[in-house]
PDB file of C-alpha atoms in Angstrom:
ATOM      1  CA  MET A 155     128.394 -35.599  18.196  1.00 45.00           C
ATOM      2  CA  THR A 156     125.018 -34.313  19.377  1.00 55.00           C
ATOM      3  CA  GLY A 157     126.207 -33.229  22.783  1.00 80.00           C
ATOM      4  CA  GLU A 158     123.407 -35.212  24.421  1.00 91.00           C
ATOM      5  CA  PRO A 159     124.314 -37.461  27.368  1.00 97.00           C
ATOM      6  CA  VAL A 160     124.593 -41.150  26.557  1.00 98.00           C
ATOM      7  CA  LEU A 161     122.719 -42.004  29.769  1.00 98.00           C
ATOM      8  CA  LEU A 162     119.677 -40.261  31.232  1.00 98.00           C
ATOM      9  CA  SER A 163     118.841 -40.500  34.936  1.00 98.00           C
ATOM     10  CA  THR A 164     115.644 -39.533  36.723  1.00 98.00           C
ATOM     11  CA  THR A 165     114.334 -40.352  40.195  1.00 98.00           C
ATOM     12  CA  THR A 166     110.669 -40.378  41.203  1.00 97.00           C
ATOM     13  CA  ASP A 167     109.422 -41.552  44.597  1.00 96.00           C
ATOM     14  CA  GLY A 168     112.544 -43.585  45.273  1.00 98.00           C
ATOM     15  CA  VAL A 169     112.668 -45.200  41.800  1.00 98.00           C
ATOM     16  CA  ARG A 170     115.814 -44.378  39.798  1.00 98.00           C
ATOM     17  CA  THR A 171     115.290 -44.789  36.036  1.00 98.00           C
ATOM     18  CA  LEU A 172     118.444 -45.098  33.939  1.00 98.00           C
ATOM     19  CA  THR A 173     117.809 -44.747  30.207  1.00 98.00           C
ATOM     20  CA  LEU A 174     120.403 -45.723  27.610  1.00 98.00           C
ATOM     21  CA  ASN A 175     120.378 -42.750  25.240  1.00 98.00           C
ATOM     22  CA  ARG A 176     121.954 -43.585  21.899  1.00 97.00           C
ATOM     23  CA  PRO A 177     118.712 -44.121  19.965  1.00 97.00           C
ATOM     24  CA  ARG A 178     120.269 -43.650  16.505  1.00 96.00           C
ATOM     25  CA  LEU A 179     122.329 -46.794  17.181  1.00 96.00           C
ATOM     26  CA  LYS A 180     119.586 -48.626  19.091  1.00 97.00           C
ATOM     27  CA  ASN A 181     121.402 -47.724  22.321  1.00 98.00           C
ATOM     28  CA  ALA A 182     124.484 -49.774  21.491  1.00 97.00           C
ATOM     29  CA  LEU A 183     127.004 -49.607  24.318  1.00 96.00           C
ATOM     30  CA  ASN A 184     130.174 -47.672  23.535  1.00 94.00           C
ATOM     31  CA  VAL A 185     133.019 -47.113  25.998  1.00 92.00           C
ATOM     32  CA  GLU A 186     131.444 -43.909  27.307  1.00 95.00           C
ATOM     33  CA  LEU A 187     128.100 -45.586  27.949  1.00 97.00           C
ATOM     34  CA  TRP A 188     129.656 -48.649  29.621  1.00 95.00           C
ATOM     35  CA  HIS A 189     131.409 -46.379  32.094  1.00 95.00           C
ATOM     36  CA  ALA A 190     128.433 -44.054  32.573  1.00 97.00           C
ATOM     37  CA  LEU A 191     126.073 -46.941  33.319  1.00 98.00           C
ATOM     38  CA  GLY A 192     128.498 -48.602  35.722  1.00 97.00           C
ATOM     39  CA  ASP A 193     129.001 -45.333  37.596  1.00 98.00           C
ATOM     40  CA  ALA A 194     125.250 -44.649  37.697  1.00 98.00           C
ATOM     41  CA  LEU A 195     124.454 -48.112  39.079  1.00 98.00           C
ATOM     42  CA  THR A 196     127.134 -47.768  41.739  1.00 98.00           C
ATOM     43  CA  GLU A 197     125.753 -44.369  42.702  1.00 98.00           C
ATOM     44  CA  ALA A 198     122.210 -45.735  42.878  1.00 98.00           C
ATOM     45  CA  GLY A 199     123.324 -48.571  45.153  1.00 97.00           C
ATOM     46  CA  ASP A 200     125.034 -46.095  47.482  1.00 97.00           C
ATOM     47  CA  ASP A 201     122.068 -43.683  47.637  1.00 98.00           C
ATOM     48  CA  PRO A 202     119.725 -44.501  50.561  1.00 96.00           C
ATOM     49  CA  GLY A 203     116.972 -42.572  48.789  1.00 97.00           C
ATOM     50  CA  VAL A 204     116.934 -45.044  45.890  1.00 98.00           C
ATOM     51  CA  ARG A 205     114.664 -48.008  46.607  1.00 98.00           C
ATOM     52  CA  ALA A 206     114.447 -49.514  43.084  1.00 98.00           C
ATOM     53  CA  VAL A 207     116.173 -49.115  39.718  1.00 98.00           C
ATOM     54  CA  VAL A 208     114.593 -49.308  36.255  1.00 98.00           C
ATOM     55  CA  LEU A 209     116.859 -49.856  33.245  1.00 98.00           C
ATOM     56  CA  ALA A 210     115.389 -48.696  29.923  1.00 98.00           C
ATOM     57  CA  GLY A 211     116.355 -47.670  26.399  1.00 98.00           C
ATOM     58  CA  ALA A 212     115.459 -44.584  24.389  1.00 98.00           C
ATOM     59  CA  GLY A 213     113.857 -44.394  20.973  1.00 96.00           C
ATOM     60  CA  GLY A 214     111.998 -47.688  20.680  1.00 95.00           C
ATOM     61  CA  ALA A 215     114.890 -50.054  21.431  1.00 98.00           C
ATOM     62  CA  PHE A 216     116.345 -51.435  24.632  1.00 98.00           C
ATOM     63  CA  CYS A 217     119.950 -52.137  23.633  1.00 98.00           C
ATOM     64  CA  ALA A 218     121.637 -53.523  20.518  1.00 97.00           C
ATOM     65  CA  GLY A 219     124.611 -54.771  22.522  1.00 96.00           C
ATOM     66  CA  ALA A 220     128.182 -53.545  22.366  1.00 91.00           C
ATOM     67  CA  ASP A 221     128.982 -50.944  19.732  1.00 91.00           C
ATOM     68  CA  LEU A 222     131.489 -52.853  17.604  1.00 78.00           C
ATOM     69  CA  SER A 223     131.989 -49.800  15.384  1.00 77.00           C
ATOM     70  CA  ASP A 224     133.253 -47.759  18.317  1.00 66.00           C
ATOM     71  CA  GLY A 225     136.690 -46.326  17.542  1.00 54.00           C
ATOM     72  CA  ASP A 226     139.898 -47.217  19.360  1.00 50.00           C
ATOM     73  CA  GLU A 227     140.322 -43.785  20.909  1.00 50.00           C
ATOM     74  CA  GLY A 228     140.168 -43.997  24.683  1.00 51.00           C
ATOM     75  CA  ARG A 229     140.101 -47.788  24.750  1.00 52.00           C
ATOM     76  CA  PRO A 230     142.333 -49.733  27.143  1.00 50.00           C
ATOM     77  CA  ALA A 231     145.444 -51.157  25.459  1.00 53.00           C
ATOM     78  CA  HIS A 232     144.560 -54.816  26.003  1.00 73.00           C
ATOM     79  CA  PRO A 233     141.192 -56.534  25.283  1.00 75.00           C
ATOM     80  CA  LEU A 234     141.173 -58.054  28.774  1.00 79.00           C
ATOM     81  CA  ALA A 235     141.243 -54.567  30.244  1.00 79.00           C
ATOM     82  CA  ARG A 236     138.274 -53.606  28.054  1.00 79.00           C
ATOM     83  CA  MET A 237     136.401 -56.728  29.132  1.00 87.00           C
ATOM     84  CA  ARG A 238     136.930 -55.820  32.783  1.00 88.00           C
ATOM     85  CA  VAL A 239     134.687 -52.802  32.185  1.00 89.00           C
ATOM     86  CA  VAL A 240     131.959 -55.124  30.866  1.00 91.00           C
ATOM     87  CA  SER A 241     132.398 -57.661  33.659  1.00 92.00           C
ATOM     88  CA  ASP A 242     132.496 -55.023  36.395  1.00 93.00           C
ATOM     89  CA  LEU A 243     129.207 -53.569  35.134  1.00 95.00           C
ATOM     90  CA  ALA A 244     127.516 -56.989  35.112  1.00 94.00           C
ATOM     91  CA  LEU A 245     128.708 -57.615  38.674  1.00 93.00           C
ATOM     92  CA  VAL A 246     127.534 -54.210  39.940  1.00 97.00           C
ATOM     93  CA  LEU A 247     124.097 -54.829  38.436  1.00 97.00           C
ATOM     94  CA  HIS A 248     123.894 -58.333  39.913  1.00 95.00           C
ATOM     95  CA  GLU A 249     124.948 -57.221  43.392  1.00 95.00           C
ATOM     96  CA  LEU A 250     122.939 -53.992  43.527  1.00 97.00           C
ATOM     97  CA  PRO A 251     121.188 -53.993  46.938  1.00 97.00           C
ATOM     98  CA  VAL A 252     117.892 -52.699  45.501  1.00 98.00           C
ATOM     99  CA  PRO A 253     115.451 -54.452  43.147  1.00 98.00           C
ATOM    100  CA  THR A 254     116.096 -53.867  39.451  1.00 98.00           C
ATOM    101  CA  VAL A 255     113.655 -53.904  36.540  1.00 98.00           C
ATOM    102  CA  ALA A 256     114.504 -54.106  32.839  1.00 98.00           C
ATOM    103  CA  LYS A 257     111.952 -52.185  30.753  1.00 98.00           C
ATOM    104  CA  VAL A 258     112.331 -53.721  27.298  1.00 98.00           C
ATOM    105  CA  ASP A 259     110.697 -52.435  24.137  1.00 97.00           C
ATOM    106  CA  GLY A 260     112.234 -53.308  20.787  1.00 97.00           C
ATOM    107  CA  VAL A 261     115.546 -55.112  20.392  1.00 98.00           C
ATOM    108  CA  ALA A 262     117.660 -56.489  23.233  1.00 98.00           C
ATOM    109  CA  VAL A 263     120.588 -58.399  21.802  1.00 97.00           C
ATOM    110  CA  GLY A 264     124.021 -59.562  22.879  1.00 96.00           C
ATOM    111  CA  ALA A 265     125.272 -57.706  25.931  1.00 95.00           C
ATOM    112  CA  GLY A 266     122.055 -55.684  25.793  1.00 97.00           C
ATOM    113  CA  TRP A 267     119.958 -58.789  26.402  1.00 98.00           C
ATOM    114  CA  ASN A 268     122.304 -59.904  29.169  1.00 96.00           C
ATOM    115  CA  LEU A 269     121.918 -56.509  30.841  1.00 98.00           C
ATOM    116  CA  ALA A 270     118.178 -57.126  30.867  1.00 98.00           C
ATOM    117  CA  LEU A 271     118.627 -60.679  32.174  1.00 98.00           C
ATOM    118  CA  GLY A 272     120.927 -59.314  34.882  1.00 96.00           C
ATOM    119  CA  CYS A 273     117.996 -57.355  36.282  1.00 98.00           C
ATOM    120  CA  ASP A 274     115.732 -58.995  38.859  1.00 98.00           C
ATOM    121  CA  LEU A 275     112.579 -58.583  36.777  1.00 98.00           C
ATOM    122  CA  VAL A 276     112.014 -58.094  33.044  1.00 98.00           C
ATOM    123  CA  VAL A 277     108.984 -56.332  31.554  1.00 98.00           C
ATOM    124  CA  ALA A 278     108.742 -56.513  27.762  1.00 98.00           C
ATOM    125  CA  THR A 279     106.269 -55.733  24.984  1.00 98.00           C
ATOM    126  CA  PRO A 280     105.129 -58.131  22.233  1.00 98.00           C
ATOM    127  CA  ARG A 281     107.258 -56.214  19.734  1.00 97.00           C
ATOM    128  CA  SER A 282     110.462 -56.943  21.675  1.00 98.00           C
ATOM    129  CA  ARG A 283     113.075 -59.161  20.042  1.00 98.00           C
ATOM    130  CA  PHE A 284     115.980 -60.948  21.708  1.00 98.00           C
ATOM    131  CA  SER A 285     119.185 -62.647  20.584  1.00 98.00           C
ATOM    132  CA  GLN A 286     122.427 -63.953  22.038  1.00 96.00           C
ATOM    133  CA  ILE A 287     123.974 -62.642  18.833  1.00 94.00           C
ATOM    134  CA  PHE A 288     127.601 -63.227  19.822  1.00 93.00           C
ATOM    135  CA  ALA A 289     128.256 -66.300  17.630  1.00 94.00           C
ATOM    136  CA  ARG A 290     127.088 -64.402  14.550  1.00 92.00           C
ATOM    137  CA  ARG A 291     129.812 -61.871  15.282  1.00 89.00           C
ATOM    138  CA  GLY A 292     132.490 -64.497  15.877  1.00 87.00           C
ATOM    139  CA  LEU A 293     132.335 -63.878  19.612  1.00 90.00           C
ATOM    140  CA  SER A 294     131.409 -65.768  22.774  1.00 92.00           C
ATOM    141  CA  LEU A 295     128.985 -64.803  25.531  1.00 92.00           C
ATOM    142  CA  ASP A 296     129.809 -61.899  27.806  1.00 93.00           C
ATOM    143  CA  CYS A 297     128.173 -59.518  30.290  1.00 94.00           C
ATOM    144  CA  GLY A 298     127.267 -62.518  32.470  1.00 93.00           C
ATOM    145  CA  GLY A 299     125.379 -64.471  29.822  1.00 94.00           C
ATOM    146  CA  SER A 300     127.263 -67.735  30.356  1.00 92.00           C
ATOM    147  CA  TRP A 301     126.206 -67.697  34.045  1.00 92.00           C
ATOM    148  CA  LEU A 302     122.700 -66.268  33.666  1.00 93.00           C
ATOM    149  CA  LEU A 303     121.324 -68.351  30.805  1.00 95.00           C
ATOM    150  CA  PRO A 304     121.797 -71.878  32.245  1.00 92.00           C
ATOM    151  CA  LYS A 305     120.252 -70.777  35.542  1.00 93.00           C
ATOM    152  CA  LEU A 306     117.245 -69.224  33.835  1.00 95.00           C
ATOM    153  CA  VAL A 307     116.478 -71.754  31.088  1.00 96.00           C
ATOM    154  CA  GLY A 308     118.611 -74.832  31.801  1.00 94.00           C
ATOM    155  CA  LEU A 309     121.768 -75.981  30.066  1.00 95.00           C
ATOM    156  CA  GLN A 310     120.245 -77.348  26.853  1.00 97.00           C
ATOM    157  CA  GLN A 311     118.180 -74.261  26.013  1.00 97.00           C
ATOM    158  CA  ALA A 312     121.118 -72.051  26.992  1.00 96.00           C
ATOM    159  CA  LYS A 313     123.295 -73.908  24.483  1.00 97.00           C
ATOM    160  CA  ARG A 314     120.629 -73.521  21.805  1.00 98.00           C
ATOM    161  CA  LEU A 315     120.437 -69.753  22.361  1.00 98.00           C
ATOM    162  CA  ALA A 316     124.226 -69.346  22.465  1.00 96.00           C
ATOM    163  CA  LEU A 317     125.249 -71.706  19.662  1.00 96.00           C
ATOM    164  CA  LEU A 318     122.574 -70.798  17.105  1.00 97.00           C
ATOM    165  CA  ALA A 319     122.309 -67.116  18.042  1.00 95.00           C
ATOM    166  CA  GLU A 320     118.674 -67.185  16.938  1.00 96.00           C
ATOM    167  CA  THR A 321     116.336 -64.240  17.282  1.00 97.00           C
ATOM    168  CA  VAL A 322     113.636 -65.039  19.829  1.00 98.00           C
ATOM    169  CA  ASP A 323     110.326 -63.197  19.872  1.00 98.00           C
ATOM    170  CA  ALA A 324     108.742 -61.883  23.049  1.00 98.00           C
ATOM    171  CA  GLU A 325     106.235 -64.731  23.338  1.00 98.00           C
ATOM    172  CA  GLU A 326     108.951 -67.384  23.275  1.00 98.00           C
ATOM    173  CA  ALA A 327     111.171 -65.412  25.659  1.00 98.00           C
ATOM    174  CA  HIS A 328     108.230 -65.245  28.060  1.00 98.00           C
ATOM    175  CA  ARG A 329     107.565 -68.974  27.683  1.00 98.00           C
ATOM    176  CA  LEU A 330     111.216 -69.752  28.429  1.00 97.00           C
ATOM    177  CA  GLY A 331     111.121 -67.638  31.589  1.00 97.00           C
ATOM    178  CA  LEU A 332     113.395 -64.913  30.210  1.00 98.00           C
ATOM    179  CA  VAL A 333     110.649 -62.283  30.460  1.00 98.00           C
ATOM    180  CA  THR A 334     108.627 -61.841  33.658  1.00 98.00           C
ATOM    181  CA  TRP A 335     105.677 -59.953  32.150  1.00 98.00           C
ATOM    182  CA  LEU A 336     104.501 -59.178  28.623  1.00 98.00           C
ATOM    183  CA  VAL A 337     102.683 -55.842  28.472  1.00 98.00           C
ATOM    184  CA  ASP A 338     101.013 -53.948  25.640  1.00 97.00           C
ATOM    185  CA  PRO A 339     103.276 -51.091  24.455  1.00 97.00           C
ATOM    186  CA  ASP A 340     100.633 -48.493  25.326  1.00 97.00           C
ATOM    187  CA  GLY A 341     100.570 -49.739  28.917  1.00 98.00           C
ATOM    188  CA  LEU A 342     104.303 -50.272  29.406  1.00 98.00           C
ATOM    189  CA  ASP A 343     105.075 -46.950  31.112  1.00 98.00           C
ATOM    190  CA  ALA A 344     102.185 -47.246  33.560  1.00 98.00           C
ATOM    191  CA  PHE A 345     102.932 -50.904  34.345  1.00 98.00           C
ATOM    192  CA  VAL A 346     106.626 -50.257  35.095  1.00 98.00           C
ATOM    193  CA  ALA A 347     105.808 -47.111  37.095  1.00 98.00           C
ATOM    194  CA  ASP A 348     103.379 -49.080  39.275  1.00 98.00           C
ATOM    195  CA  LEU A 349     105.863 -51.947  39.642  1.00 98.00           C
ATOM    196  CA  GLY A 350     108.585 -49.502  40.663  1.00 98.00           C
ATOM    197  CA  ARG A 351     106.319 -47.905  43.275  1.00 98.00           C
ATOM    198  CA  ARG A 352     105.458 -51.315  44.719  1.00 98.00           C
ATOM    199  CA  LEU A 353     109.110 -52.307  44.971  1.00 98.00           C
ATOM    200  CA  ALA A 354     110.095 -48.941  46.441  1.00 98.00           C
ATOM    201  CA  ALA A 355     107.411 -49.300  49.101  1.00 97.00           C
ATOM    202  CA  GLY A 356     108.819 -52.624  50.297  1.00 97.00           C
ATOM    203  CA  PRO A 357     111.123 -53.131  53.315  1.00 97.00           C
ATOM    204  CA  PRO A 358     114.545 -52.173  51.894  1.00 97.00           C
ATOM    205  CA  VAL A 359     116.705 -54.339  54.158  1.00 96.00           C
ATOM    206  CA  ALA A 360     114.526 -57.421  53.745  1.00 96.00           C
ATOM    207  CA  LEU A 361     114.298 -56.993  49.962  1.00 97.00           C
ATOM    208  CA  ALA A 362     118.068 -56.565  49.686  1.00 97.00           C
ATOM    209  CA  GLN A 363     118.580 -59.752  51.665  1.00 96.00           C
ATOM    210  CA  ASN A 364     115.925 -61.658  49.703  1.00 96.00           C
ATOM    211  CA  LYS A 365     117.714 -60.728  46.499  1.00 96.00           C
ATOM    212  CA  ALA A 366     121.134 -61.739  47.861  1.00 94.00           C
ATOM    213  CA  LEU A 367     119.785 -65.001  49.323  1.00 94.00           C
ATOM    214  CA  LEU A 368     118.224 -66.028  46.012  1.00 94.00           C
ATOM    215  CA  ASN A 369     121.305 -65.068  44.012  1.00 92.00           C
ATOM    216  CA  GLU A 370     123.657 -66.877  46.376  1.00 89.00           C
ATOM    217  CA  GLY A 371     121.337 -69.843  46.939  1.00 87.00           C
ATOM    218  CA  ALA A 372     121.605 -70.881  43.298  1.00 80.00           C
ATOM    219  CA  ASP A 373     125.173 -72.018  43.954  1.00 80.00           C
ATOM    220  CA  ARG A 374     124.989 -73.217  47.552  1.00 81.00           C
ATOM    221  CA  THR A 375     123.963 -76.337  49.446  1.00 82.00           C
ATOM    222  CA  LEU A 376     120.781 -76.390  51.513  1.00 80.00           C
ATOM    223  CA  ARG A 377     122.936 -76.163  54.648  1.00 88.00           C
ATOM    224  CA  ASP A 378     124.571 -72.981  53.336  1.00 85.00           C
ATOM    225  CA  ALA A 379     121.203 -71.523  52.338  1.00 80.00           C
ATOM    226  CA  LEU A 380     119.666 -72.189  55.753  1.00 85.00           C
ATOM    227  CA  ALA A 381     122.609 -70.535  57.497  1.00 86.00           C
ATOM    228  CA  ASN A 382     122.299 -67.497  55.234  1.00 86.00           C
ATOM    229  CA  GLU A 383     118.551 -67.310  55.845  1.00 83.00           C
ATOM    230  CA  ALA A 384     119.069 -67.363  59.621  1.00 87.00           C
ATOM    231  CA  ARG A 385     121.644 -64.564  59.375  1.00 84.00           C
ATOM    232  CA  ALA A 386     119.370 -62.479  57.178  1.00 88.00           C
ATOM    233  CA  GLN A 387     116.317 -62.955  59.388  1.00 86.00           C
ATOM    234  CA  SER A 388     118.292 -61.881  62.443  1.00 87.00           C
ATOM    235  CA  VAL A 389     119.183 -58.653  60.654  1.00 89.00           C
ATOM    236  CA  ASN A 390     115.538 -58.096  59.706  1.00 89.00           C
ATOM    237  CA  PHE A 391     114.418 -58.415  63.326  1.00 84.00           C
ATOM    238  CA  ALA A 392     116.949 -55.722  64.222  1.00 89.00           C
ATOM    239  CA  THR A 393     115.227 -53.148  61.983  1.00 92.00           C
ATOM    240  CA  VAL A 394     112.032 -51.190  62.589  1.00 93.00           C
ATOM    241  CA  ASP A 395     110.375 -52.804  59.575  1.00 93.00           C
ATOM    242  CA  ALA A 396     109.369 -56.149  61.092  1.00 88.00           C
ATOM    243  CA  PRO A 397     107.622 -54.581  64.134  1.00 90.00           C
ATOM    244  CA  ALA A 398     106.054 -51.991  61.816  1.00 92.00           C
ATOM    245  CA  ALA A 399     104.626 -54.754  59.644  1.00 92.00           C
ATOM    246  CA  PHE A 400     103.175 -56.617  62.639  1.00 85.00           C
ATOM    247  CA  ALA A 401     101.646 -53.406  64.003  1.00 92.00           C
ATOM    248  CA  ALA A 402     100.147 -52.524  60.626  1.00 93.00           C
ATOM    249  CA  PHE A 403      98.651 -56.003  60.307  1.00 89.00           C
ATOM    250  CA  ASN A 404      97.009 -55.731  63.724  1.00 92.00           C
ATOM    251  CA  GLU A 405      95.717 -52.262  62.892  1.00 94.00           C
ATOM    252  CA  LYS A 406      94.504 -53.334  59.412  1.00 93.00           C
ATOM    253  CA  ARG A 407      96.548 -50.743  57.494  1.00 94.00           C
ATOM    254  CA  GLU A 408      99.470 -50.719  55.086  1.00 93.00           C
ATOM    255  CA  PRO A 409     102.938 -50.589  56.718  1.00 94.00           C
ATOM    256  CA  VAL A 410     105.517 -47.906  55.970  1.00 95.00           C
ATOM    257  CA  PHE A 411     109.005 -49.377  55.629  1.00 96.00           C
ATOM    258  CA  THR A 412     112.235 -47.425  56.214  1.00 94.00           C
ATOM    259  CA  GLY A 413     114.877 -50.056  56.913  1.00 93.00           C
ATOM    260  CA  GLU A 414     116.105 -48.146  59.976  1.00 93.00           C
ATOM    261  CA  TRP A 415     118.204 -49.981  62.549  1.00 90.00           C
ATOM    262  CA  ALA A 416     116.238 -50.534  65.761  1.00 87.00           C
ATOM    263  CA  VAL A 417     118.917 -51.946  68.056  1.00 78.00           C
ATOM    264  CA  PRO A 418     120.201 -49.366  70.563  1.00 71.00           C
TER     265      PRO A 418
END
């Protein structure tokens, strides 16, 4: 035991960065870290001062997945209870009302890769490596992978990744649409910092609704999607952000968004 926290949290200009901090084990997720990350994401979603979340890993790796060597002490009695911790975390990340960015350098495998895929945007370096490693461990997909992969790459490629459990390099992950941007390692910090600032400067209510509309729209009919869009747009027009944007456009300046409710 080093006494160091398994999760580091910093906030700069509305961007909350959560860093998995078990570098000796490539940030593998033990019970303590699962709970700490779930609590931290919930807290970030409830904090009006947080406008974006960055998920990162310490020590040159993103996350090596679940720590299968983790001892039984403190574990729930039944595996289904343990899996609820994993599933609850994936759901909190998916439903977080602020934009999320995975900052990936090094390995992202198993549940670690699915944590990255659960973020809205993924920034990786050419030295990143990815694998749905579950089958090699005699396990099936978890942490949302069975839902995320087919939507991101289609059913056939999802089956390839899950059944063969191959290691995919950063170039192929980018080609498949599993990485949003590939960035040189020396420029990764600056790129993610700028991306976080841009997201944090956006209209918080509109961005939250855009995220929810896109997530929900993947499973809905066009009729459902149009109804959701109309509801969301009505909410946007009831905030100060839409008028602020129109005024800024007319005055040829950048708007300042707050998400405040404008209806008396």
